[in-house]
Structure formats: C-alpha cells, structure tokens
CSV table of C-alpha atoms (C1' of nucleotides) in Angstrom, one decimal:
chain,number,residue,atom,x,y,z
A,195,MET,CA,-2.8,-17.4,35.8
A,196,TYR,CA,-5.0,-19.8,33.9
A,197,PRO,CA,-8.5,-20.8,34.7
A,198,VAL,CA,-8.7,-24.2,36.2
A,199,LEU,CA,-9.8,-27.0,34.0
A,200,ALA,CA,-12.7,-29.2,34.9
A,201,SER,CA,-11.9,-32.9,34.8
A,202,GLY,CA,-13.6,-33.6,31.5
A,203,GLU,CA,-12.0,-30.6,29.9
A,204,ARG,CA,-8.7,-31.6,31.4
A,205,GLU,CA,-8.9,-34.9,29.6
A,206,ALA,CA,-9.8,-33.3,26.4
A,207,PHE,CA,-7.0,-30.9,26.9
A,208,GLU,CA,-4.6,-33.6,27.7
A,209,ASP,CA,-5.5,-35.2,24.4
A,210,VAL,CA,-4.4,-32.0,22.8
A,211,ILE,CA,-1.2,-32.0,24.7
A,212,ASP,CA,-0.5,-35.6,24.0
A,213,SER,CA,-1.2,-35.1,20.4
A,214,ILE,CA,1.4,-32.4,20.0
A,215,PRO,CA,4.0,-33.8,17.6
A,216,ARG,CA,7.4,-34.6,19.0
A,217,ASN,CA,10.6,-34.2,17.3
A,218,GLU,CA,13.2,-37.0,17.0
A,219,ASP,CA,14.2,-36.6,20.6
A,220,GLY,CA,10.7,-37.3,21.8
A,221,ASN,CA,10.2,-33.8,22.9
A,222,ARG,CA,7.2,-31.9,21.8
A,223,GLN,CA,7.7,-29.5,19.0
A,224,ARG,CA,7.7,-26.0,20.1
A,225,LYS,CA,6.3,-24.8,16.8
A,226,GLN,CA,3.2,-26.8,17.3
A,227,ALA,CA,2.6,-25.4,20.8
A,228,ALA,CA,3.2,-21.9,19.6
A,229,CYS,CA,0.6,-22.2,16.9
A,230,CYS,CA,-1.9,-22.7,19.6
A,231,SER,CA,-1.0,-19.4,21.2
A,232,PRO,CA,0.9,-19.3,24.4
A,233,CYS,CA,-2.0,-17.8,26.2
A,234,THR,CA,-4.5,-20.5,25.3
A,235,PHE,CA,-2.1,-23.4,25.3
A,236,PRO,CA,-1.0,-24.0,28.8
A,237,ARG,CA,1.9,-26.2,29.8
A,238,GLY,CA,0.4,-29.4,30.8
A,239,SER,CA,2.7,-32.0,29.4
A,240,ARG,CA,5.5,-31.6,31.8
A,241,ARG,CA,5.6,-31.6,35.6
A,242,ARG,CA,5.5,-28.1,37.1
A,243,ARG,CA,9.0,-26.9,37.5
A,244,ILE,CA,10.1,-26.8,41.1
A,245,VAL,CA,12.0,-23.7,42.3
A,246,LEU,CA,14.3,-25.0,44.9
A,247,LYS,CA,14.5,-23.0,48.1
A,248,PRO,CA,17.9,-21.9,49.4
A,249,HIS,CA,17.9,-24.3,52.3
A,250,GLN,CA,16.9,-27.2,49.9
A,251,LYS,CA,19.8,-26.3,47.6
A,252,GLU,CA,22.2,-26.1,50.4
A,253,ALA,CA,21.2,-29.5,51.7
A,254,LEU,CA,21.5,-31.0,48.2
A,255,TYR,CA,24.9,-29.4,47.5
A,256,THR,CA,26.1,-30.6,50.9
A,257,LEU,CA,25.1,-34.1,50.2
A,258,PHE,CA,26.4,-34.0,46.7
A,259,GLN,CA,29.8,-33.1,48.0
A,260,GLN,CA,29.7,-36.1,50.3
A,261,ASN,CA,28.3,-38.5,47.8
A,262,PRO,CA,27.2,-37.7,44.2
A,263,TYR,CA,25.5,-41.0,44.0
A,264,PRO,CA,23.2,-41.3,46.9
A,265,GLY,CA,21.2,-44.5,47.3
A,266,ILE,CA,17.5,-44.8,47.8
A,267,THR,CA,17.8,-44.6,51.5
A,268,THR,CA,19.8,-41.4,51.5
A,269,ARG,CA,17.5,-39.8,48.9
A,270,THR,CA,14.4,-40.8,50.8
A,271,GLN,CA,15.9,-39.4,54.0
A,272,LEU,CA,16.9,-36.2,52.4
A,273,ALA,CA,13.5,-36.0,50.8
A,274,GLN,CA,11.9,-36.0,54.2
A,275,GLU,CA,14.3,-33.6,55.6
A,276,ILE,CA,13.9,-30.9,53.0
A,277,GLY,CA,10.4,-31.6,51.9
A,278,LEU,CA,11.1,-32.6,48.3
A,279,PRO,CA,9.9,-35.7,46.5
A,280,GLU,CA,12.5,-38.3,46.3
A,281,SER,CA,12.2,-38.5,42.5
A,282,ARG,CA,13.0,-34.8,42.3
A,283,ILE,CA,16.1,-35.3,44.4
A,284,GLN,CA,17.1,-38.1,42.1
A,285,VAL,CA,16.7,-35.9,39.1
A,286,TRP,CA,18.6,-33.1,40.8
A,287,PHE,CA,21.5,-35.4,41.4
A,288,GLN,CA,21.4,-36.5,37.8
A,289,ASN,CA,21.5,-32.9,36.6
A,290,GLN,CA,24.1,-31.9,39.1
A,291,ARG,CA,26.4,-34.8,38.3
A,292,ARG,CA,26.3,-33.7,34.7
A,293,ARG,CA,27.0,-30.1,35.5
A,294,HIS,CA,29.8,-31.2,37.6
A,295,LEU,CA,31.2,-33.5,35.0
A,296,LYS,CA,30.9,-30.8,32.4
A,297,GLN,CA,32.8,-28.4,34.5
A,298,SER,CA,35.4,-30.9,35.3
A,299,ARG,CA,35.9,-31.7,31.7
A,300,LEU,CA,36.2,-28.1,30.8
A,301,ARG,CA,38.8,-27.6,33.4
A,302,SER,CA,40.7,-30.7,32.4
A,303,THR,CA,40.5,-29.7,28.8
A,304,ALA,CA,41.9,-26.4,29.6
A,305,SER,CA,44.7,-27.8,31.7
A,306,LEU,CA,45.3,-30.4,29.0
A,307,LYS,CA,45.9,-27.6,26.5
A,308,GLU,CA,48.1,-25.8,28.9
A,309,ARG,CA,50.2,-28.7,30.1
A,310,GLN,CA,49.8,-31.3,27.4
A,311,CYS,CA,50.7,-33.9,29.9
A,312,HIS,CA,47.5,-35.9,30.4
A,313,SER,CA,48.2,-39.1,28.5
A,314,GLU,CA,45.5,-41.1,30.2
A,315,GLU,CA,41.9,-40.6,30.8
A,316,GLN,CA,41.0,-39.6,34.3
A,317,PRO,CA,37.7,-40.2,35.8
A,318,PRO,CA,35.7,-37.0,36.4
A,319,SER,CA,35.8,-35.7,39.9
A,320,GLY,CA,32.1,-36.5,40.2
A,321,ALA,CA,32.5,-40.1,39.3
A,322,PRO,CA,31.9,-42.7,42.0
A,323,VAL,CA,35.5,-43.5,42.6
A,324,CYS,CA,35.9,-44.4,46.2
A,325,ILE,CA,32.3,-44.3,47.4
A,326,ALA,CA,30.6,-47.5,48.2
A,327,LYS,CA,27.5,-48.1,46.3
A,328,GLU,CA,24.4,-47.5,48.2
A,329,ALA,CA,21.4,-49.8,47.9
A,330,ARG,CA,19.2,-49.3,44.9
A,331,ARG,CA,15.5,-48.8,45.1
A,332,LYS,CA,13.8,-52.1,45.5
A,333,ARG,CA,12.1,-53.4,42.4
A,334,THR,CA,8.6,-52.2,42.2
A,335,PRO,CA,6.3,-55.1,41.8
A,336,ILE,CA,3.9,-54.6,39.0
A,337,SER,CA,1.0,-56.9,38.9
A,338,PRO,CA,-0.4,-58.2,35.6
A,339,SER,CA,-3.5,-56.0,35.9
A,340,GLN,CA,-1.4,-53.0,36.6
A,341,ARG,CA,0.8,-53.9,33.7
A,342,CYS,CA,-2.1,-54.2,31.4
A,343,VAL,CA,-3.3,-50.8,32.3
A,344,LEU,CA,0.1,-49.4,31.6
A,345,ILE,CA,0.4,-51.3,28.4
A,346,GLN,CA,-2.9,-50.0,27.2
A,347,ALA,CA,-1.8,-46.5,28.0
A,348,PHE,CA,1.5,-47.1,26.3
A,349,GLU,CA,-0.2,-48.3,23.2
A,350,LYS,CA,-2.3,-45.2,23.2
A,351,ASN,CA,0.5,-42.8,23.9
A,352,ARG,CA,4.2,-43.7,24.3
A,353,PHE,CA,4.9,-40.3,25.8
A,354,PRO,CA,2.3,-39.7,28.5
A,355,SER,CA,2.1,-36.3,30.0
A,356,ILE,CA,2.4,-35.7,33.7
A,357,VAL,CA,-1.4,-35.6,33.9
A,358,THR,CA,-1.6,-39.0,32.2
A,359,ARG,CA,1.1,-40.4,34.4
A,360,GLU,CA,-0.5,-39.2,37.5
A,361,ASP,CA,-3.8,-40.6,36.4
A,362,LEU,CA,-2.1,-43.9,35.8
A,363,ALA,CA,-0.5,-43.7,39.1
A,364,ARG,CA,-3.9,-43.2,40.7
A,365,ARG,CA,-5.4,-46.0,38.8
A,366,THR,CA,-2.7,-48.5,39.4
A,367,GLY,CA,-1.3,-47.4,42.7
A,368,ILE,CA,2.2,-47.2,41.3
A,369,PRO,CA,4.1,-44.1,42.1
A,370,GLU,CA,4.2,-41.6,39.2
A,371,CYS,CA,7.9,-41.6,39.1
A,372,ARG,CA,7.9,-45.4,38.7
A,373,ILE,CA,5.4,-45.1,35.9
A,374,GLN,CA,7.7,-42.7,34.2
A,375,VAL,CA,10.6,-45.1,34.4
A,376,TRP,CA,8.3,-47.9,33.2
A,377,PHE,CA,7.5,-45.9,30.1
A,378,GLN,CA,11.1,-45.2,29.5
A,379,ASN,CA,12.0,-48.9,29.8
A,380,ARG,CA,9.0,-49.8,27.7
A,381,ARG,CA,10.0,-47.3,24.9
A,382,ALA,CA,13.5,-48.6,24.9
A,383,ARG,CA,12.5,-52.2,24.7
A,384,HIS,CA,9.5,-51.9,22.5
A,385,PRO,CA,10.4,-49.5,19.8
A,386,GLY,CA,7.6,-48.3,17.6
A,387,GLN,CA,6.8,-50.0,14.4
A,388,SER,CA,8.5,-47.8,11.9
A,389,THR,CA,10.4,-48.3,8.7
A,390,HIS,CA,12.7,-45.6,9.7
A,391,GLY,CA,13.5,-46.6,13.2
A,392,PRO,CA,11.7,-46.3,16.5
A,393,LEU,CA,11.9,-42.5,16.7
A,394,ASN,CA,10.1,-42.0,13.5
A,395,ALA,CA,6.8,-42.8,14.9
A,396,LEU,CA,7.3,-40.2,17.6
A,397,ALA,CA,7.2,-37.4,15.1
A,398,VAL,CA,3.5,-37.5,14.9
A,399,GLY,CA,3.0,-37.5,18.6
A,400,VAL,CA,0.6,-40.4,18.6
A,401,ASP,CA,1.5,-44.0,18.2
A,402,HIS,CA,-0.8,-44.9,15.5
A,403,GLU,CA,-1.3,-42.6,12.7
A,404,PRO,CA,-4.6,-42.8,11.1
A,405,SER,CA,-3.1,-44.1,7.9
A,406,GLN,CA,-0.8,-46.5,9.8
A,407,PRO,CA,-2.0,-49.7,11.3
A,408,PRO,CA,-1.1,-50.3,14.9
A,409,PRO,CA,1.8,-52.4,15.9
A,410,PRO,CA,1.2,-56.0,15.0
A,411,VAL,CA,1.6,-57.2,18.5
A,412,PRO,CA,-0.4,-54.9,20.7
A,413,SER,CA,0.7,-56.3,24.0
A,414,CYS,CA,-2.7,-55.8,25.6
A,415,SER,CA,-4.8,-57.2,22.8
A,416,PRO,CA,-6.3,-60.6,23.5
A,417,ALA,CA,-3.7,-62.3,21.3
A,418,ALA,CA,-0.9,-60.6,23.0
A,419,LEU,CA,-2.2,-61.2,26.4
A,420,ASN,CA,-2.6,-64.8,25.6
A,421,SER,CA,1.0,-65.0,24.7
A,422,SER,CA,2.2,-62.7,27.4
A,423,PRO,CA,3.7,-64.2,30.5
A,424,HIS,CA,2.2,-61.4,32.6
A,425,CYS,CA,-1.3,-61.4,31.3
A,426,PRO,CA,-3.5,-64.5,31.8
A,427,PRO,CA,-5.3,-65.9,28.9
A,428,ILE,CA,-8.6,-64.4,28.3
A,429,ASP,CA,-11.8,-64.9,26.5
A,430,PRO,CA,-11.8,-62.4,23.7
A,431,VAL,CA,-15.5,-62.1,23.6
A,432,ASP,CA,-15.8,-61.4,27.3
A,433,ASP,CA,-12.9,-59.1,27.4
A,434,ILE,CA,-13.8,-56.8,24.6
A,435,GLN,CA,-16.3,-55.5,27.0
A,436,THR,CA,-14.0,-55.8,29.9
A,437,PHE,CA,-11.4,-53.5,28.3
A,438,ALA,CA,-13.7,-50.6,28.2
A,439,VAL,CA,-14.3,-50.8,31.9
A,440,ALA,CA,-10.8,-51.5,33.0
A,441,ALA,CA,-8.6,-49.5,30.7
A,442,ALA,CA,-10.4,-47.1,28.4
A,443,PRO,CA,-12.6,-44.3,29.3
A,444,PRO,CA,-15.5,-45.9,27.7
A,445,LEU,CA,-17.9,-42.9,27.8
A,446,ALA,CA,-18.0,-42.8,24.1
A,447,SER,CA,-17.5,-46.4,23.2
A,448,ALA,CA,-19.7,-47.9,25.8
A,449,VAL,CA,-22.3,-45.3,26.4
A,450,LEU,CA,-22.3,-42.5,24.0
A,451,VAL,CA,-21.5,-44.5,21.0
A,452,PRO,CA,-23.2,-47.8,21.5
A,453,GLY,CA,-22.0,-50.3,19.0
A,454,VAL,CA,-18.6,-49.0,18.6
A,455,PRO,CA,-16.1,-51.7,19.4
A,456,SER,CA,-14.5,-50.8,22.6
A,457,GLY,CA,-11.2,-52.5,22.1
A,458,GLY,CA,-9.4,-55.6,23.0
A,459,CYS,CA,-7.4,-55.1,26.1
A,460,ALA,CA,-8.5,-57.5,28.7
A,461,VAL,CA,-7.9,-56.6,32.2
A,462,ARG,CA,-9.9,-59.1,34.0
A,463,SER,CA,-8.2,-58.9,37.3
A,464,LEU,CA,-8.5,-55.1,37.3
A,465,ARG,CA,-12.1,-55.4,36.3
A,466,ASP,CA,-12.6,-57.9,39.1
A,467,THR,CA,-10.8,-55.5,41.5
A,468,VAL,CA,-13.2,-52.8,40.4
A,469,ALA,CA,-16.1,-55.1,40.8
A,470,GLN,CA,-14.9,-56.1,44.2
A,471,ASP,CA,-14.4,-52.6,45.2
A,472,MET,CA,-17.9,-51.7,44.1
A,473,GLN,CA,-19.2,-54.5,46.2
A,474,ALA,CA,-17.1,-53.6,49.2
A,475,VAL,CA,-18.2,-50.0,48.9
A,476,TRP,CA,-21.7,-51.0,48.5
A,477,GLY,CA,-21.4,-53.0,51.6
A,478,ARG,CA,-20.2,-50.1,53.6
A,479,GLU,CA,-22.3,-47.6,51.8
A,480,HIS,CA,-24.1,-46.6,54.9
A,481,SER,CA,-21.1,-45.9,56.9
A,482,HIS,CA,-19.4,-43.9,54.1
A,483,PRO,CA,-22.3,-42.7,52.0
A,484,SER,CA,-20.4,-39.9,50.6
A,485,ARG,CA,-17.3,-41.7,49.4
A,486,ILE,CA,-18.8,-43.2,46.4
A,487,PRO,CA,-21.7,-41.3,44.9
A,488,ALA,CA,-24.7,-43.4,44.5
A,489,ASN,CA,-24.8,-42.5,40.8
A,490,HIS,CA,-21.7,-44.6,40.2
A,491,LEU,CA,-23.3,-47.5,41.9
A,492,SER,CA,-26.5,-46.9,40.2
A,493,ALA,CA,-25.0,-47.1,36.8
A,494,GLY,CA,-22.9,-50.0,37.7
A,495,LEU,CA,-19.5,-50.3,36.2
A,496,ALA,CA,-20.7,-49.1,33.0
A,497,LEU,CA,-21.6,-45.5,33.5
A,498,GLY,CA,-19.8,-45.2,36.8
A,499,GLU,CA,-16.5,-46.0,35.2
A,500,CYS,CA,-17.3,-44.1,32.2
A,501,LEU,CA,-17.6,-40.9,34.1
A,502,SER,CA,-14.8,-41.5,36.4
A,503,PHE,CA,-11.9,-42.3,34.2
A,504,THR,CA,-9.9,-39.5,35.8
A,505,HIS,CA,-11.7,-39.0,39.0
A,506,SER,CA,-12.9,-42.4,39.7
A,507,PRO,CA,-14.2,-42.8,43.2
A,508,LEU,CA,-13.2,-46.4,42.9
A,509,TRP,CA,-9.5,-46.1,42.9
A,510,PRO,CA,-8.2,-43.1,44.7
A,511,PRO,CA,-9.5,-42.5,48.2
A,512,HIS,CA,-10.6,-39.1,47.1
A,513,ARG,CA,-12.0,-37.6,44.0
A,514,ILE,CA,-9.4,-36.0,41.9
A,515,GLN,CA,-9.0,-32.4,42.7
A,516,SER,CA,-9.2,-31.2,39.3
A,517,GLN,CA,-9.8,-27.6,40.4
A,518,GLY,CA,-6.7,-27.8,42.6
A,519,HIS,CA,-4.7,-29.7,40.1
A,520,SER,CA,-2.7,-26.8,39.0
A,521,GLY,CA,-1.4,-26.5,42.5
A,522,SER,CA,0.1,-29.9,42.6
A,523,THR,CA,1.3,-30.4,39.1
A,524,GLY,CA,1.3,-27.1,37.6
A,525,MET,CA,-1.4,-28.0,35.2
A,526,ALA,CA,-2.5,-24.7,33.8
A,527,ALA,CA,-5.7,-24.3,32.1
A,528,PRO,CA,-6.5,-22.3,29.1
A,529,PRO,CA,-9.5,-20.1,28.8
A,530,LEU,CA,-12.2,-22.1,27.4
A,531,SER,CA,-14.3,-19.5,25.9
A,532,ASP,CA,-12.4,-19.7,22.7
A,533,GLY,CA,-9.5,-21.4,21.1
A,534,PRO,CA,-8.5,-24.9,20.4
A,535,MET,CA,-9.3,-26.1,23.8
A,536,GLN,CA,-12.9,-25.0,23.6
A,537,ARG,CA,-13.2,-26.8,20.3
A,538,CYS,CA,-11.6,-29.9,21.8
A,539,VAL,CA,-14.1,-30.2,24.6
A,540,GLN,CA,-16.9,-30.5,22.2
A,541,GLY,CA,-17.2,-34.1,23.1
A,542,SER,CA,-18.8,-35.7,20.1
A,543,LYS,CA,-16.3,-34.1,17.9
A,544,VAL,CA,-13.5,-35.4,20.0
A,545,VAL,CA,-15.0,-38.8,20.1
A,546,ALA,CA,-15.4,-38.8,16.3
A,547,ALA,CA,-11.9,-37.5,15.8
A,548,ARG,CA,-10.4,-40.1,18.1
A,549,ALA,CA,-12.4,-42.8,16.4
A,550,GLU,CA,-11.1,-41.6,13.1
A,551,MET,CA,-7.6,-41.6,14.5
A,552,TRP,CA,-7.9,-45.1,15.7
A,553,GLU,CA,-9.7,-46.4,12.7
A,554,GLY,CA,-8.3,-49.7,11.8
A,555,SER,CA,-6.9,-50.2,15.2
A,556,VAL,CA,-7.9,-53.0,17.5
A,557,LEU,CA,-8.6,-50.4,20.1
A,558,GLN,CA,-11.2,-47.8,19.7
A,559,PRO,CA,-10.7,-45.5,22.6
A,560,ALA,CA,-12.4,-42.3,23.0
A,561,HIS,CA,-10.1,-40.8,25.4
A,562,ALA,CA,-11.6,-37.4,25.9
A,563,SER,CA,-14.6,-37.1,28.1
A,564,PRO,CA,-16.8,-34.6,26.6
A,565,PHE,CA,-18.3,-33.6,29.9
A,566,PRO,CA,-16.8,-30.9,32.0
A,567,ASP,CA,-17.0,-31.3,35.7
A,568,ASP,CA,-20.2,-29.4,36.2
A,569,SER,CA,-21.8,-31.5,33.6
A,570,LEU,CA,-20.6,-34.6,35.4
A,571,GLU,CA,-22.1,-33.3,38.6
A,572,LEU,CA,-25.3,-32.7,36.8
A,573,LEU,CA,-25.2,-36.2,35.5
A,574,ASP,CA,-24.3,-37.4,39.0
A,575,GLU,CA,-27.5,-35.8,40.2
A,576,LEU,CA,-29.5,-37.3,37.5
A,577,LEU,CA,-28.1,-40.7,38.2
A,578,SER,CA,-28.5,-40.5,41.9
A,579,THR,CA,-32.3,-40.8,41.6
A,580,PRO,CA,-33.8,-43.7,43.6
A,581,GLU,CA,-34.9,-45.3,40.5
A,582,LEU,CA,-31.5,-45.5,39.0
A,583,GLN,CA,-30.0,-46.5,42.4
A,584,ASP,CA,-32.4,-49.4,42.4
A,585,GLN,CA,-31.1,-50.4,39.1
A,586,GLY,CA,-27.6,-50.2,40.3
A,587,LYS,CA,-28.4,-52.4,43.3
A,588,ALA,CA,-30.0,-54.9,41.1
A,589,LEU,CA,-27.1,-54.8,38.8
A,590,LEU,CA,-24.6,-55.4,41.6
A,591,SER,CA,-26.5,-58.1,43.3
A,592,GLY,CA,-27.6,-59.8,40.1
A,593,TYR,CA,-24.3,-61.4,39.3
A,594,PRO,CA,-21.3,-62.6,41.2
A,595,GLN,CA,-17.9,-61.0,40.8
A,596,GLU,CA,-16.5,-63.5,38.5
A,597,GLU,CA,-19.1,-63.4,35.9
A,598,GLU,CA,-21.2,-60.6,34.5
A,599,PRO,CA,-24.2,-60.8,32.4
A,600,GLU,CA,-23.8,-60.6,28.7
A,601,GLY,CA,-24.6,-57.0,28.5
A,602,PHE,CA,-22.3,-56.1,31.2
A,603,LEU,CA,-21.3,-52.8,29.7
A,604,GLU,CA,-24.6,-51.9,28.4
A,605,SER,CA,-25.8,-48.8,29.9
A,606,PRO,CA,-28.9,-49.0,32.1
A,607,LEU,CA,-30.2,-46.1,30.1
A,608,THR,CA,-31.9,-46.3,26.7
A,609,GLU,CA,-30.7,-44.4,23.8
A,610,GLU,CA,-33.5,-41.9,24.2
A,611,GLU,CA,-32.5,-41.4,27.8
A,612,TYR,CA,-29.0,-40.8,26.7
A,613,GLN,CA,-30.1,-38.3,24.2
A,614,ALA,CA,-32.2,-36.6,26.8
A,615,LEU,CA,-29.2,-36.5,29.1
A,616,LEU,CA,-27.1,-35.1,26.4
A,617,ASP,CA,-29.7,-32.5,25.6
A,618,MET,CA,-29.8,-31.5,29.2
A,619,LEU,CA,-26.1,-31.2,29.3
B,212,DA,C1',17.7,-11.5,25.7
B,213,DC,C1',20.1,-14.5,28.1
B,214,DA,C1',21.9,-17.8,31.7
B,215,DC,C1',20.7,-21.2,34.6
B,216,DT,C1',18.5,-25.4,35.5
B,217,DA,C1',14.4,-28.6,36.4
B,218,DA,C1',12.3,-31.8,33.5
B,219,DC,C1',12.3,-35.1,30.1
B,220,DC,C1',14.3,-37.9,26.7
B,221,DT,C1',17.4,-42.0,24.6
B,222,DA,C1',20.8,-45.4,25.0
B,223,DT,C1',23.1,-48.4,27.8
B,224,DT,C1',24.1,-51.1,31.7
B,225,DC,C1',23.3,-53.1,36.2
B,226,DA,C1',20.7,-56.0,39.2
B,227,DC,C1',17.3,-59.1,40.6
B,228,DG,C1',13.6,-62.6,40.2
B,229,DT,C1',12.0,-66.5,37.7
B,230,DG,C1',11.8,-70.7,34.7
C,21,DC,C1',22.2,-69.7,32.9
C,22,DA,C1',19.0,-67.1,29.9
C,23,DC,C1',15.5,-64.0,30.0
C,24,DG,C1',12.4,-60.3,31.3
C,25,DT,C1',12.3,-56.2,33.5
C,26,DG,C1',12.9,-52.5,37.1
C,27,DA,C1',16.5,-49.2,38.4
C,28,DA,C1',20.3,-46.3,37.5
C,29,DT,C1',23.5,-44.0,34.7
C,30,DA,C1',25.6,-40.6,31.1
C,31,DG,C1',24.5,-37.3,28.1
C,32,DG,C1',21.4,-34.5,24.8
C,33,DT,C1',17.4,-31.3,24.6
C,34,DT,C1',13.4,-28.5,26.0
C,35,DA,C1',11.4,-25.1,28.5
C,36,DG,C1',10.4,-22.4,32.9
C,37,DT,C1',12.4,-18.9,35.9
C,38,DG,C1',15.2,-15.2,37.4
C,39,DT,C1',18.3,-11.4,36.1
DNA sequence: ACACTAACCTATTCACGTG
DNA sequence: CACGTGAATAGGTTAGTGT
C-alpha cells in the first residue's frame, strides 16, 4: 500500500507521528493527521490492528466463558495455541469484558425499568464472582540502565508510538507490551508540568514546548540521577558525553553538529554494556564477521552508535528489518517524493528544528536521523575502509571499558571529512 | 455511512520487593 | 510499615476493517 520507509526516514517520520498533537485524552488529533493527507500520512503511531481469525475468536470466546479474567499462565498458553501475542489476548479480554459488562448493564437496566424490583446493585455477569484469581504476571525487573533509557525516552515523548516502543524494546530487551505499561504507569505517576493539570501538556504532542522549559526534575538528568534510587551517581562532565551514546541518537549532536550539547542523561551502565558488547564482538569478529559491520567498529561508539540508533547491531541480534517493518507492525510508509515526510527527512532541517524545539532544555536530542537506509549503507561502505577500521581498533584497544578518553564521543573524522561525507550523501 | 472492535488512553487499585 | 513501582482493572476514546 505504502512504500517502505528506510530506517532513517522511519525515524524522521516517527518524529512527525510523535509530534502530532494529542487531545485531552492523549489521543492524537485527527484533524492534524488529516491535514497531512491520508495518502501521505501513514498510520504509524499505533500498532497494526489485528484481524482475528475465526478459530482464534472461537478459542477466545470459549475461554472467556470459562474465565473472563485469565491469568498470565492461561493467557500465555492460549497465546501459544492460537498464535497470538499474549499482550493482544490481554487486550482482547479487556475489551471483551467491557462489551460484556455493557450488555449486561443494558439488559439489567431494561429489566429494571420493566420490573422496578432491583433494589441492590448486582455485580455484572462478567465480574469475577466465583473464579479464583489466577497468578499475575511476574514483575518485570527493570535495571537502572534500562530505566534510564526509558526515562530518557519518556522525557522526550510521553506517548511513544509503536515504532518507538519497539525500538525501546530492542534497546532495552524489555518486551514492548511491558514498555507500554511502563509508560502508562510513568504518565500516571509523573504528570507533566502544567499549570492546567497533567493533560494540558499533551495537547501539543511533545513534552516540552519550545517556549516552555522542561520539567524541573528531569529524571535522567545528572541531578535527577544523583537523587534517584535507581540511577547511580554520575560525573556530569563524563556523562554529558555518555548520554549521547547511550540514549540519544547522537548523529546530530555528536557528529553532525559538533559542539552542540548532547544532553545530560547518564547511562553509564548501558554505555558500559555497549562498550563491552563492542569488545566482545570485536573479539569474535572473525567468527561472525558479518554480524557487526566493521564500520561500526571503526567509528567506535561514536559514529557506530550514531548510525544505529534504530538498527543498532549492538543490541538486537539482527539488524532492524526496516523494509519489512510494515509486515510486523503495520508501519506504513508515505511516498517520499513529496509531502511532509519528504521535507522531514531533510536531515539538517530536522536537526535544526529539533534543536529549536529543545532550546532551553537540558537535553539537546536530534532524534531524526537524516540518513535514509541507502545512505547509511553508503556510509557503512565508506567507513569500512581499512584505514578507518584501524582507527576503530585503536580506539577500542586504547582504553579500558571503564574509562574512555576525553574525546570519547568525538568522531574520528574531521569536519572536512564529515562535509565530504555529507556531500557524497 | 455505519457498526464493530482492536488499540490506546486515564484513573485507580492491587501486589510485591525493599529499606 | 511506608514507599516505589510493575501489573491489572474499569471505562472512555480513536481509528481500522468489514458490510
């Protein structure tokens, strides 16, 4: 239906999606989406809607009749049997219970009017009256580094799209559905800074309006981290750089726009994890030469991470299948020849726009990678030259995992080289 | 155009681990 | 026991799909 987005374009597009204003309910305003033309503005903010097959519905209805409140074990078992994600089964039961309750109430209301004899509230037929409670899902342990990644994403966008959630899932290893719940809980417990209540800030779709300073306690800022029980104290000097590697897509801040502050979220442990992963991968490079492209090694964590925010070879065991993404999540891509998307993928403009948007904020993310996938591949080729690989080896072997040189995030390329690269792209 | 319903949201509560 | 936080719930809304 829609052409497939390259990863860089996908990120830029996601920015568009995420920036769509939401109404007071947190839902994106239809008007805004419509103004971008239904043809050129694909649906990417939501998960692709599943069309349940008859046998799946039958199984769900059967189980619902037996128990409208299935526990995690039952849901997981059913998920395996009918080939649906457990989270979708949970949602189906939520919706089904409500439909059931609604019908029950309608019936009871009708009978109430007829007979006028219901003096006492009766529990709806779908309520868990005599059914023993099944076990809940076990708490999902979220490590400080994972939490910091989530917090950073939360501060950037309180309502992440399915693409963002899946990306966070890949980066943290936490299931997407758990990330969704985490954001729900987080929103509930950390209402936005607004004089008109927490929902007011949602109306603009982004958390920090350009004219509005960020919340005074950004949980992932060094100050917040120092006071947070989940984030270890950090050296703000060191971690200003760390943030760009661990949390933000630092293409603009660390590479394309040298000198732009890259933010304050310190995710040392994640950075360390990345560094260790790099080392480990380097160690087995010869046995799995294709798993991590040499260019990522060559550029060290700086460029490598820059280019791999959404398809990092470091975290997921495979490169993100951006071309096939629409198959798994329903991410539909707009035609890029014209329209808002095309404009949005003009990287420098995006970077500039984001920088403006975040002006005054502690964080200075440039979320949208201006490079479409083919450009990334071209860059991959450029960076896989033996010369740059040598640089990468030197970079990796030059410092231990726990401490990086001062210019850790500095690109191995000069500004002229960057410009040349950009010109080529 | 409309009905149905998956997906997503808030508000609230439960439940569990930790200090 | 208080607190933080993940999980689950009810209920409202949006938007994709089928008729």
